[in-house]
Coordinates of C-alpha atoms and ligand atoms in Angstrom, one line a residue:
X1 CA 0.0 0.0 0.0
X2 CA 0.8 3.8 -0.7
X3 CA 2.1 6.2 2.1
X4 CA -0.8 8.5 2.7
X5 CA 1.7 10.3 5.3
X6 CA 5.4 10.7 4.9
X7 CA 7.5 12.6 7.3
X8 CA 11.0 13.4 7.2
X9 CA 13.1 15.1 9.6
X10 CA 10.5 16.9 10.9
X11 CA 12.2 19.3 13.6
X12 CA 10.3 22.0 15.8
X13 CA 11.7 25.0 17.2
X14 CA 9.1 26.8 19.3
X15 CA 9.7 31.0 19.3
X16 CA 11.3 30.7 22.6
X17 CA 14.0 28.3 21.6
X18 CA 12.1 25.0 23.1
X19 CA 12.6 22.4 20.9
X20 CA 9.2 19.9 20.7
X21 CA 10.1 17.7 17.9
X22 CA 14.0 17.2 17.3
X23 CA 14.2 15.0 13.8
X24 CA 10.9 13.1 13.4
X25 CA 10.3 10.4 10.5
X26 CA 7.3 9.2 10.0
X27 CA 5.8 7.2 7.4
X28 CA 2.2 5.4 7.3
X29 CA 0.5 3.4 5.2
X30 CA -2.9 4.3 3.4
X31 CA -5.8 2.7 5.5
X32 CA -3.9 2.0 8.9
X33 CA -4.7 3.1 12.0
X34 CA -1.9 4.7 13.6
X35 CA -1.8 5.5 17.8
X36 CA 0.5 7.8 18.9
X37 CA 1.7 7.1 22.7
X38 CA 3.2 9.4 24.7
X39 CA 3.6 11.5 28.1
X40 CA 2.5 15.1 28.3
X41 CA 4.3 17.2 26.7
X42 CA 5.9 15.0 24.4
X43 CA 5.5 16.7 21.3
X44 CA 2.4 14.7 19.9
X45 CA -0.1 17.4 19.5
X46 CA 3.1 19.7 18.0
X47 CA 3.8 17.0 15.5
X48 CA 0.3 17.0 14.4
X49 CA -0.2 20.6 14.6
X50 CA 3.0 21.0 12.2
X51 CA 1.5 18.3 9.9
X52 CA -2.1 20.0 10.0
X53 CA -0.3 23.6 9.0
X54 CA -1.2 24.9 12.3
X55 CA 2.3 25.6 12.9
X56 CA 5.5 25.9 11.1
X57 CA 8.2 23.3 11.3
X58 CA 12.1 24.6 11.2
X59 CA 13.4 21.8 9.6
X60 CA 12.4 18.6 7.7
X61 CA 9.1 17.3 5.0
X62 CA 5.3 16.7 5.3
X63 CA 3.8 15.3 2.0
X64 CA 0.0 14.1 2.3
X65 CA -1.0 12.1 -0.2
X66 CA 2.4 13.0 -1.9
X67 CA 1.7 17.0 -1.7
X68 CA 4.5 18.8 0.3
X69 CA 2.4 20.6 3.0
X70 CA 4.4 24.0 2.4
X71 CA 4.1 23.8 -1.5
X72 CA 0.8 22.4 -2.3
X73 CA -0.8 23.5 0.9
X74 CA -4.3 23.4 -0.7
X75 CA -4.7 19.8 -1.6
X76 CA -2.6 18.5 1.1
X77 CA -4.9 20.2 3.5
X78 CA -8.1 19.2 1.9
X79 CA -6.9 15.5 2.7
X80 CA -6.7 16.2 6.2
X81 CA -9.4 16.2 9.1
X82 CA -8.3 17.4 12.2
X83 CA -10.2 16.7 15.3
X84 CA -8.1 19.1 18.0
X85 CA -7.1 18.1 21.3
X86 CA -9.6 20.9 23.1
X87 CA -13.3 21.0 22.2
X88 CA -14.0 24.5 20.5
X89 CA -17.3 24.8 19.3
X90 CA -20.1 26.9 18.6
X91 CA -22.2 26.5 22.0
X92 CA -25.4 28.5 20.4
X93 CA -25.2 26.8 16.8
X94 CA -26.9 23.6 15.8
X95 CA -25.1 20.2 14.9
X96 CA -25.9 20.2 11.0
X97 CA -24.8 24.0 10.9
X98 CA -21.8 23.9 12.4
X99 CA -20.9 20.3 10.0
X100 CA -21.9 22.7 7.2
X101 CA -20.2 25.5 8.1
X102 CA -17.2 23.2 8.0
X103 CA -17.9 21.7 4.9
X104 CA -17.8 25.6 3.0
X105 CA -14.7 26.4 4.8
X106 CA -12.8 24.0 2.7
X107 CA -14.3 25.3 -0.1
X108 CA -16.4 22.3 -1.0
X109 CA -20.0 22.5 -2.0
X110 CA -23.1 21.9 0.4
X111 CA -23.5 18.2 0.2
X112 CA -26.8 17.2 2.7
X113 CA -26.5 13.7 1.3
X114 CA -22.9 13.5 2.3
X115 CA -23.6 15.7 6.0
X116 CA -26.5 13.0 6.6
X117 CA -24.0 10.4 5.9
X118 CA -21.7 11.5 8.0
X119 CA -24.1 12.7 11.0
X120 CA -25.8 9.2 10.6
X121 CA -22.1 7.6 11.2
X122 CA -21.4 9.2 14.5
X123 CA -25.2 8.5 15.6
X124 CA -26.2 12.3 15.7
X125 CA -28.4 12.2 12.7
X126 CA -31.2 12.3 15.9
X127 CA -29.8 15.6 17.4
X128 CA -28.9 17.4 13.9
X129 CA -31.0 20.6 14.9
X130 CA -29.9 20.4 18.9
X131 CA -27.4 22.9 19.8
X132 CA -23.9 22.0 20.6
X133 CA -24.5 23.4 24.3
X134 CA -26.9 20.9 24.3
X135 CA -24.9 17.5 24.3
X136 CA -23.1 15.7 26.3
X137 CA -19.4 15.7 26.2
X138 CA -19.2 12.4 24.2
X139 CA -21.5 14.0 22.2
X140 CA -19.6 16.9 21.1
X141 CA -16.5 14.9 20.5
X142 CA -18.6 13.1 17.5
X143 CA -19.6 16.8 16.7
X144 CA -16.0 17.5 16.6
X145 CA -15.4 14.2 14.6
X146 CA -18.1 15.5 12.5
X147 CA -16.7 19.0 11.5
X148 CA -13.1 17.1 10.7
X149 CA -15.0 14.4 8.2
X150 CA -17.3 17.2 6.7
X151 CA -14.7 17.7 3.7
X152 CA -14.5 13.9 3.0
X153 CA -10.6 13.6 4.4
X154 CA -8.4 10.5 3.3
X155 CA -6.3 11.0 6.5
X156 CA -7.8 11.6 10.0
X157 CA -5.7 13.2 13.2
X158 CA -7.7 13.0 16.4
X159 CA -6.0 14.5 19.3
X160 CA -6.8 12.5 22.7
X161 CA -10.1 11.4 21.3
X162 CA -10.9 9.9 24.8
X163 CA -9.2 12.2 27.3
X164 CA -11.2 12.7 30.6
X165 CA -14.0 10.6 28.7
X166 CA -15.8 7.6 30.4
X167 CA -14.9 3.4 29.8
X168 CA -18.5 3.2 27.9
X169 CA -18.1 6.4 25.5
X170 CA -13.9 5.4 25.5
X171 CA -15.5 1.7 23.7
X172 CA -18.2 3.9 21.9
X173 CA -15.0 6.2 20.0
X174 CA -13.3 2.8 19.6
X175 CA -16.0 1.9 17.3
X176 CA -16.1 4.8 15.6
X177 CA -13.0 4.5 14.1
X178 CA -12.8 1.0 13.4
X179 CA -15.7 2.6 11.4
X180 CA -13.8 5.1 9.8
X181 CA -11.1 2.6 9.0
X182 CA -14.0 0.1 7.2
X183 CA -14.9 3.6 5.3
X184 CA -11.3 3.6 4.0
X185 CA -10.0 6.5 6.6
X186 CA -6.7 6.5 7.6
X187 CA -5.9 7.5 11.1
X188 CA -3.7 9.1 13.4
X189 CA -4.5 9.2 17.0
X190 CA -2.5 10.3 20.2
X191 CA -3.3 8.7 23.4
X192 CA -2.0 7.8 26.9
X193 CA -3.5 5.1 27.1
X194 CA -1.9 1.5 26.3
X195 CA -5.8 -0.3 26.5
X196 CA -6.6 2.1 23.4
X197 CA -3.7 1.9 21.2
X198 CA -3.9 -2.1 21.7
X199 CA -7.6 -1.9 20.9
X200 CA -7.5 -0.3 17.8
X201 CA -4.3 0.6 16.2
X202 CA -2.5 -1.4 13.6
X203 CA 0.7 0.3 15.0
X204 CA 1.9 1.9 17.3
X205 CA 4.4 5.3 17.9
X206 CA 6.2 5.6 21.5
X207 CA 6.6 9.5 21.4
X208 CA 9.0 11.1 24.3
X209 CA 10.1 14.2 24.6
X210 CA 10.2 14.9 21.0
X211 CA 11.6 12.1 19.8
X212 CA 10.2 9.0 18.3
X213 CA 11.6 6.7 20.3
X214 CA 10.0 3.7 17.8
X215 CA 7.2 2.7 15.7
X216 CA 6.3 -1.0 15.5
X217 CA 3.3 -3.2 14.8
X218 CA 1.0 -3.6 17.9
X219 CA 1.0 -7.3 18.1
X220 CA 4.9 -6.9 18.6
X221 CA 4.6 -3.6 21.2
X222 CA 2.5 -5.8 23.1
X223 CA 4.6 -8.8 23.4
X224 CA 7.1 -6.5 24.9
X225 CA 4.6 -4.9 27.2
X226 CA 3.2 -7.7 28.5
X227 CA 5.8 -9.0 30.9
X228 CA 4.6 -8.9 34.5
X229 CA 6.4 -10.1 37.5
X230 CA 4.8 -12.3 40.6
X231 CA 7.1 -11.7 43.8
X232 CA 6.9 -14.6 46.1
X233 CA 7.4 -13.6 49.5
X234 CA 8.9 -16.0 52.0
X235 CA 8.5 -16.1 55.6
X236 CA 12.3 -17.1 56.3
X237 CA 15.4 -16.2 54.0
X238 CA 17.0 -18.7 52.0
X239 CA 20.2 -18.8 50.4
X240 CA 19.6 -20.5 47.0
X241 CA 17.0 -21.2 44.8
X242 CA 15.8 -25.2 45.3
X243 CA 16.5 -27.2 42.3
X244 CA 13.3 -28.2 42.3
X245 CA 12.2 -24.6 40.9
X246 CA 15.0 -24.4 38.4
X247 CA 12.7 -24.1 35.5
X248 CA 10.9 -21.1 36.3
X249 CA 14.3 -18.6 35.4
X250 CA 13.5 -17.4 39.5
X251 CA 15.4 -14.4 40.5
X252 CA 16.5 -14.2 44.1
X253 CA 16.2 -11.2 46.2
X254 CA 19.5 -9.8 47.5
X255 CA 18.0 -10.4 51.6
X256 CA 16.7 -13.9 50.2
X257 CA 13.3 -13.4 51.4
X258 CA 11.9 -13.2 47.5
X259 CA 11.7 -14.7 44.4
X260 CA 10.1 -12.8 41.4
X261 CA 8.9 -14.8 38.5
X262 CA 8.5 -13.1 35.4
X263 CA 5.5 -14.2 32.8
X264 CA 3.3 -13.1 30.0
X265 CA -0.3 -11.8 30.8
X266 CA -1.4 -12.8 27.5
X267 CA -0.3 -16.6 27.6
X268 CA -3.5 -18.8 28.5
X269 CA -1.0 -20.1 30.9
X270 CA 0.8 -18.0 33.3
X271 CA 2.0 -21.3 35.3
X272 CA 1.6 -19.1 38.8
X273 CA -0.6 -21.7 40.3
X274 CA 2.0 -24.3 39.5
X275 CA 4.6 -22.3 40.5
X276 CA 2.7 -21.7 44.0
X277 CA 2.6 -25.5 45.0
X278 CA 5.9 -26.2 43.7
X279 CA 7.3 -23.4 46.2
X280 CA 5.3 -24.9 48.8
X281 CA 6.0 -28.7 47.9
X282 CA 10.1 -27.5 48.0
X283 CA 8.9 -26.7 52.0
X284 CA 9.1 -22.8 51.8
X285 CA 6.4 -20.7 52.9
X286 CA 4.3 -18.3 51.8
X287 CA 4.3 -14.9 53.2
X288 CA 2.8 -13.2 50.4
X289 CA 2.8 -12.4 46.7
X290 CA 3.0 -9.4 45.1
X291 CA 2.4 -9.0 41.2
X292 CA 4.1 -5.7 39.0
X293 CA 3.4 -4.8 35.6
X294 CA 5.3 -2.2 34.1
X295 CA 2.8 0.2 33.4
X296 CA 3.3 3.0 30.1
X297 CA 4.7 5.7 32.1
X298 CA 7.5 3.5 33.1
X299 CA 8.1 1.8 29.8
X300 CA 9.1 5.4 28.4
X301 CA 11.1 6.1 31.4
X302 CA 12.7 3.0 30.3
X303 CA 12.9 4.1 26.9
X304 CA 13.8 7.4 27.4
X305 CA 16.8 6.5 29.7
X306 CA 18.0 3.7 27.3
X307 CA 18.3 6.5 25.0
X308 CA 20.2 8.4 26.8
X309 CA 22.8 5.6 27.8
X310 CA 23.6 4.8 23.5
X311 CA 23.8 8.7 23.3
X312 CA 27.0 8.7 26.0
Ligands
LIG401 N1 3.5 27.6 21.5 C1 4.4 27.0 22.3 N2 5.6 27.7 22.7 C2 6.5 27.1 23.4 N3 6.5 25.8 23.8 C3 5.4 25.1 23.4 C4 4.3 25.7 22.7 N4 3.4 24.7 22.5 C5 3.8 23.6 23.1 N5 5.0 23.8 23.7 C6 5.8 22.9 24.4 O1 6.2 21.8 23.5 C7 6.2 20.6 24.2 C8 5.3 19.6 23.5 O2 3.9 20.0 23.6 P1 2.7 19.2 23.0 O3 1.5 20.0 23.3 O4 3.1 19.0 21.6 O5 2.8 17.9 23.8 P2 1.7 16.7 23.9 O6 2.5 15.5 23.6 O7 0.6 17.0 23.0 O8 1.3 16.7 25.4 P3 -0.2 16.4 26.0 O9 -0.2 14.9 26.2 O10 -0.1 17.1 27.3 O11 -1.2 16.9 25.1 C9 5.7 20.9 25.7 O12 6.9 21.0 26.5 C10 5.1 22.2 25.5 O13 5.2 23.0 26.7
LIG402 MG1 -1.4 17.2 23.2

């Protein structure tokens, strides 16, 4: 498949010399879905901002759809919808207006079969004439969704689509872009949220301060994420680890008073229960157990210091 998105040494230098995105290459693939993960302030809603035209790079290439974003700003902005990170509507206009209104800004004829289409989509066909003050806040995210679609885009940036929003509407946005992808959108999302990128994305960015620290399939991101550790705690030290647990790959603490076992939370078998009467049939006992999972933040602190340790 064709890039829809190609970015190349993408730098940003912000006006007061704070550099958000130092070297950036990016490339994806017409009809993925793409999540962007990454702490705040990592430069995820610069790097889309810069590809949108809402701000300048200093350095580097955007094509969309093969048009350079500076060059042939026209058509490489008509093949962009951008849902923004903040909701900024129109509190006093109605739904189908303000999808309208977006529509002309582009410069592309009323289309009411096309508004209806999309309105019916995000389920707000029923609330077309409410006004945005109206809805709930799920509801104006569609809206938002809505205003970004209403110029038929091939390439679709949403911004946190599910920040601060509830598990039920979080599911209900999931759908909607699997949707979107079925329509033949490609998308870009930013998240912080390992649950969403591994329900929906086909790959998936680790973004930290400014740097893309890699971009991988999901299904391989997620092998490497889902290590989690079991301690064992024992109610007397021991010295070594009895042969009898050898095949576990136990680690001993230092004071000898735990052993961690690391598995895979996806397996269908984590072997823990196995491992818990085999500790108990080699005659130690249990004081408790403790399991760890590396959660996101810390795999980019990981990342991020790993980084810094090939840089020296
Ligand atoms: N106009 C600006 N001038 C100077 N610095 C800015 C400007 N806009 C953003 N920054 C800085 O650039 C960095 C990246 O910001 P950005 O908004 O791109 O992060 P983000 O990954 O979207 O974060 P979040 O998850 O909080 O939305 C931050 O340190 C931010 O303070
Ligand atoms: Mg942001």
């Amino acid at each position: 498949m064709s890039a829809i998105l190609e970015i190349e040494s993408l730098r940003k230098v912000y006006a007061d010399g704070f550099e958000a995105l130092k070297d950036v290459n990016l490339e994806i693939k017409t009809g993925e879905i793409v999540a962007l993960l990454g702490p705040n302030g990592a430069g995820k809603t610069t790097l889309i901002s810069t590809v949108c035209g809402i701000t300048q790079a200093s350095a580097g290439h955007v094509r969309v759809g093969g048009y350079d974003i500076l060059r042939d700003f026209r058509q490489a902005r008509s093949m962009i919808g951008l849902v923004p990170q903040e909701i900024n509507l129109e509190p006093f206009e109605k739904v189908i207006s303000t999808v309208q209104f977006s529509r002309g800004l582009f410069g592309k004829p009323r289309d009411d079969a096309k508004t209806e289409q999309i309105l019916r989509q995000l389920s707000l066909w029923d609330k077309r004439d409410s006004q945005v003050r109206e809805l709930s806040g799920g509801m104006k995210r569609r809206v938002l969704i809505a205003k970004a679609l209403s110029h038929e885009p091939k390439l679709l940036f949403l911004d946190e689509p599910t920040a601060g929003v509830d598990v039920e509407l979080r599911k209900d946005m999931w759908e909607i872009v699997a949707g979107l992808k079925a329509a033949g959108v490609t998308i870009v999302l930013t998240t912080h949220y390992i649950e969403e990128a591994e329900a929906i994305a086909d790959r998936v960015g680790v973004i930290a301060k400014g740097e893309m620290l890699l971009i991988e399939e999901k299904a391989r991101l997620m092998d490497r994420m889902g290590q989690k550790q079991l301690e064992v705690q024992l109610s007397a030290p021991i010295t070594e680890i009895p042969a009898a647990l050898e095949t576990y790959a136990l680690s001993l603490s230092e004071d000898g008073c735990a052993l961690t076992y690391s598995y895979d939370t996806r397996r269908e078998r984590t072997g823990i229960t196995k491992l818990l009467s085999d500790v108990s049939a080699a005659g130690l006992v249990l004081r408790d157990v403790v399991t760890r999972q590396s959660s996101l933040e810390d795999i980019f602190v990981g990342l991020v210091h790993a980084g810094e340790e090939d840089a020296t």
